[in-house]
PDB file of C-alpha atoms in Angstrom:
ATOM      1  CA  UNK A   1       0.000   0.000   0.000  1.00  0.00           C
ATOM      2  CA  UNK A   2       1.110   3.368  -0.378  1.00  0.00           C
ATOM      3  CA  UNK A   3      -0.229   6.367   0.509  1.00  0.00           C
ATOM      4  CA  UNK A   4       0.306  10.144  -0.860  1.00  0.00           C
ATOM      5  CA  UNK A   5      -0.774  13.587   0.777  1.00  0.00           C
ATOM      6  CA  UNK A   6      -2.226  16.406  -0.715  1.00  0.00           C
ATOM      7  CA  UNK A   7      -0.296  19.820  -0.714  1.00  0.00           C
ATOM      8  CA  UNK A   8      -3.296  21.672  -0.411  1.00  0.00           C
ATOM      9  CA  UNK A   9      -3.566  23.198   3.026  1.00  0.00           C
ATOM     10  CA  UNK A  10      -7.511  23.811   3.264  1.00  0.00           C
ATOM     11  CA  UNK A  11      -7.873  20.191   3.045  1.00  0.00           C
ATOM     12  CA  UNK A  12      -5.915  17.857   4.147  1.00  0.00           C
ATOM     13  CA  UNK A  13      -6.708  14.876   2.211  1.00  0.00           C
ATOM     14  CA  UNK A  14      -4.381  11.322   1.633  1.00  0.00           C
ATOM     15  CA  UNK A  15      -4.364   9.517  -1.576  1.00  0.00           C
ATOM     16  CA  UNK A  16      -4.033   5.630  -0.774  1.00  0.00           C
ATOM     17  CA  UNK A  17      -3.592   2.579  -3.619  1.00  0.00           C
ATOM     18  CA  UNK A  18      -4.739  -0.707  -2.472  1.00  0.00           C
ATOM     19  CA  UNK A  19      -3.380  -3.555  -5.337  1.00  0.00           C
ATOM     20  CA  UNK A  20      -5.091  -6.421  -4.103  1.00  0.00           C
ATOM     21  CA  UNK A  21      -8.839  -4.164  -3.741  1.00  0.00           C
ATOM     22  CA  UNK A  22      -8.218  -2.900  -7.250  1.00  0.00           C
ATOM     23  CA  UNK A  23      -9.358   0.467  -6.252  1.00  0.00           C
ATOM     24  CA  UNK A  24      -8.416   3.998  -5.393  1.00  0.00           C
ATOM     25  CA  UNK A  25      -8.748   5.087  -2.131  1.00  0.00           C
ATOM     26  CA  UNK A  26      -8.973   8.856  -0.225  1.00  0.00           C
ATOM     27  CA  UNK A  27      -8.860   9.598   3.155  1.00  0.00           C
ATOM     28  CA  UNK A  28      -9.916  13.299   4.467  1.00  0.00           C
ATOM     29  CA  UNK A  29      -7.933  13.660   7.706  1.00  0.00           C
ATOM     30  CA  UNK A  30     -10.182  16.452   8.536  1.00  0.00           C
ATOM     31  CA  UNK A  31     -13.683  14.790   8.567  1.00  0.00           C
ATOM     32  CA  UNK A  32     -11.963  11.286   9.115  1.00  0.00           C
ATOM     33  CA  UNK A  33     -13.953  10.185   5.606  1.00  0.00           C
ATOM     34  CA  UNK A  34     -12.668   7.208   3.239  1.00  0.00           C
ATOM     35  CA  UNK A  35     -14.010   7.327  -0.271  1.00  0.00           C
ATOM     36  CA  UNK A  36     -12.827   4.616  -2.283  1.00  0.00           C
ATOM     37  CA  UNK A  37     -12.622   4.220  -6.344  1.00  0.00           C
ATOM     38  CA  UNK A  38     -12.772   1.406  -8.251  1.00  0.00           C
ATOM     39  CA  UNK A  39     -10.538   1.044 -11.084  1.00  0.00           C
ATOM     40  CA  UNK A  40     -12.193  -0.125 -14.610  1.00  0.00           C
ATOM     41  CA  UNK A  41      -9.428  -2.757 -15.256  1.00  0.00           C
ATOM     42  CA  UNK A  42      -9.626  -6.082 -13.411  1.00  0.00           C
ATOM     43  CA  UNK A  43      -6.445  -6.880 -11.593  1.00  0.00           C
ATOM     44  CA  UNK A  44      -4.619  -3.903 -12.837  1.00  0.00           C
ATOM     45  CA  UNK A  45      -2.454  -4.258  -9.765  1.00  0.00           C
ATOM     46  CA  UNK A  46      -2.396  -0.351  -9.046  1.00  0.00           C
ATOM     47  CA  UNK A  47       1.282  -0.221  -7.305  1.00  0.00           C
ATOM     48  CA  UNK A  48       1.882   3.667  -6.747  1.00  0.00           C
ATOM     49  CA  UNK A  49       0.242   6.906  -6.918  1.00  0.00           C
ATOM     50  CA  UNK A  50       1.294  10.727  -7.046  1.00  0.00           C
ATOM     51  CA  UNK A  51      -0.961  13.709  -6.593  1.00  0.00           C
ATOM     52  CA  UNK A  52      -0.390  16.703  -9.030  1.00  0.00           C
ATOM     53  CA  UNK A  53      -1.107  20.597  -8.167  1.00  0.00           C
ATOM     54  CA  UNK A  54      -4.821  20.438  -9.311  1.00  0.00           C
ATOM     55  CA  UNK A  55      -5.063  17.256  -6.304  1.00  0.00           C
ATOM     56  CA  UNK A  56      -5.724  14.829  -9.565  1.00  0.00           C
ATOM     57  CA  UNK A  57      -4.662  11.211  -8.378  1.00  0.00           C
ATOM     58  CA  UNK A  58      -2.561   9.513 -10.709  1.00  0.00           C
ATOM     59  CA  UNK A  59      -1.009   5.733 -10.361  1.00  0.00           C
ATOM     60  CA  UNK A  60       0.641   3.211 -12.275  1.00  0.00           C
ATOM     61  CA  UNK A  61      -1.117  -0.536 -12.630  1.00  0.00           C
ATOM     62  CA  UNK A  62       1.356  -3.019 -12.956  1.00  0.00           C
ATOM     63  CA  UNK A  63      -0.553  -5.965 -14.869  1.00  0.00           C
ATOM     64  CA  UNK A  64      -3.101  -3.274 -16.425  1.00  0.00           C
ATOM     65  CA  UNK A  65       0.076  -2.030 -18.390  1.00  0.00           C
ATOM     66  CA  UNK A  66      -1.410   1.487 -17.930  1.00  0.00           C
ATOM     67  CA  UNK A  67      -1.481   4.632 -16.113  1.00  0.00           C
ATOM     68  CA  UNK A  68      -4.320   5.980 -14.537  1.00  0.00           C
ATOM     69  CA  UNK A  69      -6.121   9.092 -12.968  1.00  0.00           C
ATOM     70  CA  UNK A  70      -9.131   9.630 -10.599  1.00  0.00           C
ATOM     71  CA  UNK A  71     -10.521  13.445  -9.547  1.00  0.00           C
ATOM     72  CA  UNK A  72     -11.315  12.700  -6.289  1.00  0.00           C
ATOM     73  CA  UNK A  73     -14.032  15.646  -6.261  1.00  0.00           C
ATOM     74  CA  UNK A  74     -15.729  14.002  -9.319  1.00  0.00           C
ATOM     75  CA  UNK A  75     -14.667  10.520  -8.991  1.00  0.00           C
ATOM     76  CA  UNK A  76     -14.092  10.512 -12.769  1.00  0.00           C
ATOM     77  CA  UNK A  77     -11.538   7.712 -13.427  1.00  0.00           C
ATOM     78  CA  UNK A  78      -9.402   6.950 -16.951  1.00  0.00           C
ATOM     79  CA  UNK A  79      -6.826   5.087 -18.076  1.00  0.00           C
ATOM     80  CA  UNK A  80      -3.985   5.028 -20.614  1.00  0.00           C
ATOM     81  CA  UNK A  81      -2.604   2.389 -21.982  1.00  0.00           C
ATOM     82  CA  UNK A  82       1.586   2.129 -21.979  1.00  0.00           C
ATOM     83  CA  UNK A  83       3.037   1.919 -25.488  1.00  0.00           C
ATOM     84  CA  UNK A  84       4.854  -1.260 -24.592  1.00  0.00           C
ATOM     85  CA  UNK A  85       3.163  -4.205 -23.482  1.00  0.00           C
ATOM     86  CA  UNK A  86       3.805  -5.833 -20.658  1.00  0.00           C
ATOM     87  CA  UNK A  87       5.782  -3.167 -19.236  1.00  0.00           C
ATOM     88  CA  UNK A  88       4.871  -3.391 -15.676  1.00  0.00           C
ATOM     89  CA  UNK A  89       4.540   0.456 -14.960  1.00  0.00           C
ATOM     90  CA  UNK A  90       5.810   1.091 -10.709  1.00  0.00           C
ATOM     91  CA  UNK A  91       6.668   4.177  -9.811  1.00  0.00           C
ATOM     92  CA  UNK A  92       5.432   7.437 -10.568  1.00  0.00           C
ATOM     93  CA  UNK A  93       5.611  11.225 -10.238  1.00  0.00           C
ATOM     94  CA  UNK A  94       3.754  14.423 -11.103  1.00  0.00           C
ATOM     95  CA  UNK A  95       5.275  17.679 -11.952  1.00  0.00           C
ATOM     96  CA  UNK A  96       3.137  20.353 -13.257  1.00  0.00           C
ATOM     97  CA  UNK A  97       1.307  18.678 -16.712  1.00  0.00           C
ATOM     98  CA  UNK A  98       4.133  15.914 -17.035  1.00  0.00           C
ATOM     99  CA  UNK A  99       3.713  12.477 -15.441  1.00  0.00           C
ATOM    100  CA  UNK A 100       6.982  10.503 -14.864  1.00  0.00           C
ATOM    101  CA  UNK A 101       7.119   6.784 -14.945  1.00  0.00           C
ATOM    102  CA  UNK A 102       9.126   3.566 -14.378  1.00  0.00           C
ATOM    103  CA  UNK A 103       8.568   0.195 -16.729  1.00  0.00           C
ATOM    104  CA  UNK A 104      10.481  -1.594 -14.493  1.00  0.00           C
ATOM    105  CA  UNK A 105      10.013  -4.563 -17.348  1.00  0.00           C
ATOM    106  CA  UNK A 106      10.563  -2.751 -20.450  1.00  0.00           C
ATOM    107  CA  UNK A 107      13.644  -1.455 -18.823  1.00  0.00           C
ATOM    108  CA  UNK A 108      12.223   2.084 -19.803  1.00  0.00           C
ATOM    109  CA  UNK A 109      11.129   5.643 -17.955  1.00  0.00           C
ATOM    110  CA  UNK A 110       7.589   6.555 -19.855  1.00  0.00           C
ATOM    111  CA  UNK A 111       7.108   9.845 -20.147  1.00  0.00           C
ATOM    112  CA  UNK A 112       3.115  11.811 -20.586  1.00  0.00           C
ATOM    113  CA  UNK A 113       1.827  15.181 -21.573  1.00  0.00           C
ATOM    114  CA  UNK A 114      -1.412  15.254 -19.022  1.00  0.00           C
ATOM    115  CA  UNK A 115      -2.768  18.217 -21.256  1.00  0.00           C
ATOM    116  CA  UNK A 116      -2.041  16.895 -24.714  1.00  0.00           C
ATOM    117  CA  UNK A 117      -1.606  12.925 -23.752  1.00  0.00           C
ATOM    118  CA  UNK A 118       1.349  13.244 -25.614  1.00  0.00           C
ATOM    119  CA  UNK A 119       3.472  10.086 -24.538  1.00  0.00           C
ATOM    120  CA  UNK A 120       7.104   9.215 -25.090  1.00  0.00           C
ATOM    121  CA  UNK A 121       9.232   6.451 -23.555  1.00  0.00           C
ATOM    122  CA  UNK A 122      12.858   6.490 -23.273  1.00  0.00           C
ATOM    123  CA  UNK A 123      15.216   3.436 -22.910  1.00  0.00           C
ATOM    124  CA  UNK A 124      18.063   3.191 -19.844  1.00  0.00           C
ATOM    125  CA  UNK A 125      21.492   3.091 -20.880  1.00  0.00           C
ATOM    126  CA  UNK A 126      22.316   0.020 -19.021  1.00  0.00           C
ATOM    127  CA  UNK A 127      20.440  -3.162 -20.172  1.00  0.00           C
ATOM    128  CA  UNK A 128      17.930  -5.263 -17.854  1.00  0.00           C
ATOM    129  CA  UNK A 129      18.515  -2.364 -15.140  1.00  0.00           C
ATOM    130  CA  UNK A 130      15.073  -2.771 -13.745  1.00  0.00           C
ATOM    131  CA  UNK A 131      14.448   1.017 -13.047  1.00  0.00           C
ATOM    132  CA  UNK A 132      12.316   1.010  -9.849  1.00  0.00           C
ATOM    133  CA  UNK A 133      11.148   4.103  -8.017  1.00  0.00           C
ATOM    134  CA  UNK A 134      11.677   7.237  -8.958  1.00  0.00           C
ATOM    135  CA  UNK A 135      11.511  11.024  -7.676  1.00  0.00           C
ATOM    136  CA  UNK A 136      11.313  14.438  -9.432  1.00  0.00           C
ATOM    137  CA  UNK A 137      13.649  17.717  -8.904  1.00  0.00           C
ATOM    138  CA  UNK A 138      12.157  20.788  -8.543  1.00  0.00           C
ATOM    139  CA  UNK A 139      12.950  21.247 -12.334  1.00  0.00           C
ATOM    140  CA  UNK A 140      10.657  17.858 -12.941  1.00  0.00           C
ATOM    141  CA  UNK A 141      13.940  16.034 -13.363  1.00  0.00           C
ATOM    142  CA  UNK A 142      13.687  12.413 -12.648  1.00  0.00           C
ATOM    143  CA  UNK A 143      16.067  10.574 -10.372  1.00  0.00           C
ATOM    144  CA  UNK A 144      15.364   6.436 -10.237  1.00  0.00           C
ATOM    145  CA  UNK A 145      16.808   3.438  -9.053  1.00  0.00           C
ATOM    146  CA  UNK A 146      17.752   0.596 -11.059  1.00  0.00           C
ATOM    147  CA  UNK A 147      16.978  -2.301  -9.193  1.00  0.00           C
ATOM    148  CA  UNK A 148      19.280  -4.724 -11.206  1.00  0.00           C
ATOM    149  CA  UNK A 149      21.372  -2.275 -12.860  1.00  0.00           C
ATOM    150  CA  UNK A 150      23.126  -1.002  -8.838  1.00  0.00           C
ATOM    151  CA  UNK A 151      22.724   1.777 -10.328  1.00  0.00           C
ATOM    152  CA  UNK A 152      20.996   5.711  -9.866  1.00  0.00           C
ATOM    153  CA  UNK A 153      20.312   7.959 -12.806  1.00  0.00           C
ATOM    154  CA  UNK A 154      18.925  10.926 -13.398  1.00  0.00           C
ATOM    155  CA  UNK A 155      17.337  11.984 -16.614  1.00  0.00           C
ATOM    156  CA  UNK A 156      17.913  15.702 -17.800  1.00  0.00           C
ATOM    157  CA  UNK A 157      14.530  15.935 -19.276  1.00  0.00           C
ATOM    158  CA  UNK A 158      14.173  19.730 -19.706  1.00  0.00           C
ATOM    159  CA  UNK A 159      17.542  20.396 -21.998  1.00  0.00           C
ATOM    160  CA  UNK A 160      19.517  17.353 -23.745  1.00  0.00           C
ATOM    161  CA  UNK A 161      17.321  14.556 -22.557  1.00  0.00           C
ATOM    162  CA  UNK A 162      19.717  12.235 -21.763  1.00  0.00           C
ATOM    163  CA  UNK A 163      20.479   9.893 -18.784  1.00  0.00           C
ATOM    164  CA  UNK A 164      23.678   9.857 -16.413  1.00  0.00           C
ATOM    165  CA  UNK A 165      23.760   6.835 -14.040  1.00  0.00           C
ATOM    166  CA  UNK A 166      26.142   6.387 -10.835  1.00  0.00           C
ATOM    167  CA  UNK A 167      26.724   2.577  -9.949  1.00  0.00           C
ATOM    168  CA  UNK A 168      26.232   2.474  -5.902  1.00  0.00           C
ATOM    169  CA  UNK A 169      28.951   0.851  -3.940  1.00  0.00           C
ATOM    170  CA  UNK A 170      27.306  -2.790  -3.067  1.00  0.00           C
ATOM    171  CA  UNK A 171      27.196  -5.120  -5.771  1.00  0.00           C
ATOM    172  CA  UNK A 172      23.945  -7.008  -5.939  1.00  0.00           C
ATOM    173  CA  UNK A 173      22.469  -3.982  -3.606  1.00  0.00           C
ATOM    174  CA  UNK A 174      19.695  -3.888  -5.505  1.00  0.00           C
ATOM    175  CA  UNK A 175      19.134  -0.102  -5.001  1.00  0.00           C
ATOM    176  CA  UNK A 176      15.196   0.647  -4.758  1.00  0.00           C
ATOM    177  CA  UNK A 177      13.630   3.465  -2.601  1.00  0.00           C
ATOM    178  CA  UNK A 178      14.545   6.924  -3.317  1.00  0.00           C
ATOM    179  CA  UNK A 179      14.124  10.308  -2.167  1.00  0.00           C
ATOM    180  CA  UNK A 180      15.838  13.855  -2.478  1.00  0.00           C
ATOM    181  CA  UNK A 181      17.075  16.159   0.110  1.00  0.00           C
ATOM    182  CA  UNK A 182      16.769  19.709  -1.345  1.00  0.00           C
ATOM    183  CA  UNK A 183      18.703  19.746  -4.405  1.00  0.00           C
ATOM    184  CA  UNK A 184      21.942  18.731  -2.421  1.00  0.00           C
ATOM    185  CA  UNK A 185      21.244  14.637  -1.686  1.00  0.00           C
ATOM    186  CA  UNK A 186      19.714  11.530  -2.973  1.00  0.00           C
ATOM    187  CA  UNK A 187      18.709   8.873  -0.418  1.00  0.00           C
ATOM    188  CA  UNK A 188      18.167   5.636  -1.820  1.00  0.00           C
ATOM    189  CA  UNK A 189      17.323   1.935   0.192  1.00  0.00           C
ATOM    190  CA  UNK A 190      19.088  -1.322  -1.070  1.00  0.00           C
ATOM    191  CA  UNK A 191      17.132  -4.163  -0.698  1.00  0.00           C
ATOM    192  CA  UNK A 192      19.897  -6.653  -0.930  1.00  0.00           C
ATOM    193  CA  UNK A 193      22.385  -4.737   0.440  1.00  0.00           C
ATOM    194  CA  UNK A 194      20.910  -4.148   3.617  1.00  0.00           C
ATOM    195  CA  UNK A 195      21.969  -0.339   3.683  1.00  0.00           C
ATOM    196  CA  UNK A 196      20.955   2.987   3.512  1.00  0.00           C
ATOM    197  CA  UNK A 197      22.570   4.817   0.748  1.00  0.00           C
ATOM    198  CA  UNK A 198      23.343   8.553   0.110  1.00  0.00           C
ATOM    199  CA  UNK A 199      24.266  10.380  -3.393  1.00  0.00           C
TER     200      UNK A 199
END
């Protein structure tokens, strides 16, 4: 399960994914309310969500192959399909109109235009790297893990679009959560490796 919080400070609200319910859920810390929303695809496996700056939900379904988005205030749910099968969308992230994904199968960071639907995918440098979770900058730069790669990179997305990767120092680490401090650190988790890791 994972669970997201709103940034808007009227409401205090908690997005929540629930893979084996197939559904959506909200939580309003303020009235203590649960609303829950099914999602159209049978077993899509949703795996992780993100909230953008209009409080739109958006989540990746593993075994749906798709990425999908609920407004919580209308409960209006859709879904787009990944332009490689069997990709097994994980992690995702929201910055202003783009949505950031991992296809932790298609060894691949998917890329869409929430305004346009405009989608793009764009293949790691290293092969069968497994990217895994991922985090933006404050320039909507994505940072990942690659699970099988021991590997971070970081994708300049705004200028050259290109990756650069630094291997982490525990072979078979199998580097997985991530998270920035500021614009100074990247914290990362290896699941292997038993460690805590910083960039």
């Amino acid at each position: 399960m994972t669970v997201r919080r709103t940034d808007n400070e009227a409401r205090f609200a908690y997005a929540i994914v629930a893979p084996r319910a197939n559904q959506i859920g909200k939580l309003d810390s303020h009235s203590g309310t649960f609303t829950e929303y099914p999602i159209p695809t049978l077993g899509s496996q949703p795996w992780d969500v993100a909230i953008g700056s209009d409080d739109a939900v958006w989540f990746t379904e593993r075994s749906g192959n798709k990425i999908g988005k609920v407004v919580p205030e209308t409960g209006t749910m859709v879904e787009y399909p990944l332009l490689t099968p069997n990709a097994d969308p994980t992690s995702i992230g929201v910055k202003g109109t783009e949505v950031w994904f991992t296809e932790t199968a298609a060894d691949k960071l998917g890329w869409l235009e929430a305004e346009t639907l405009a989608s793009y995918e764009f293949s790691l440098p290293t092969p069968d790297s497994r990217p895994q979770d991922l985090v933006l900058t404050s320039y909507g730069n994505p940072w990942l893990t690659e699970r099988e790669g021991d590997k971070l990179a970081v994708f300049l997305a705004s200028t050259i679009q290109i990756f650069t990767e630094v291997p982490v120092q525990t072979a078979g680490g199998e580097p997985y959560g991530i998270a920035l401090e500021g614009r100074t650190a990247v914290w990362f988790t290896e699941r292997l490796g038993n460690r805590l890791g910083r960039y």
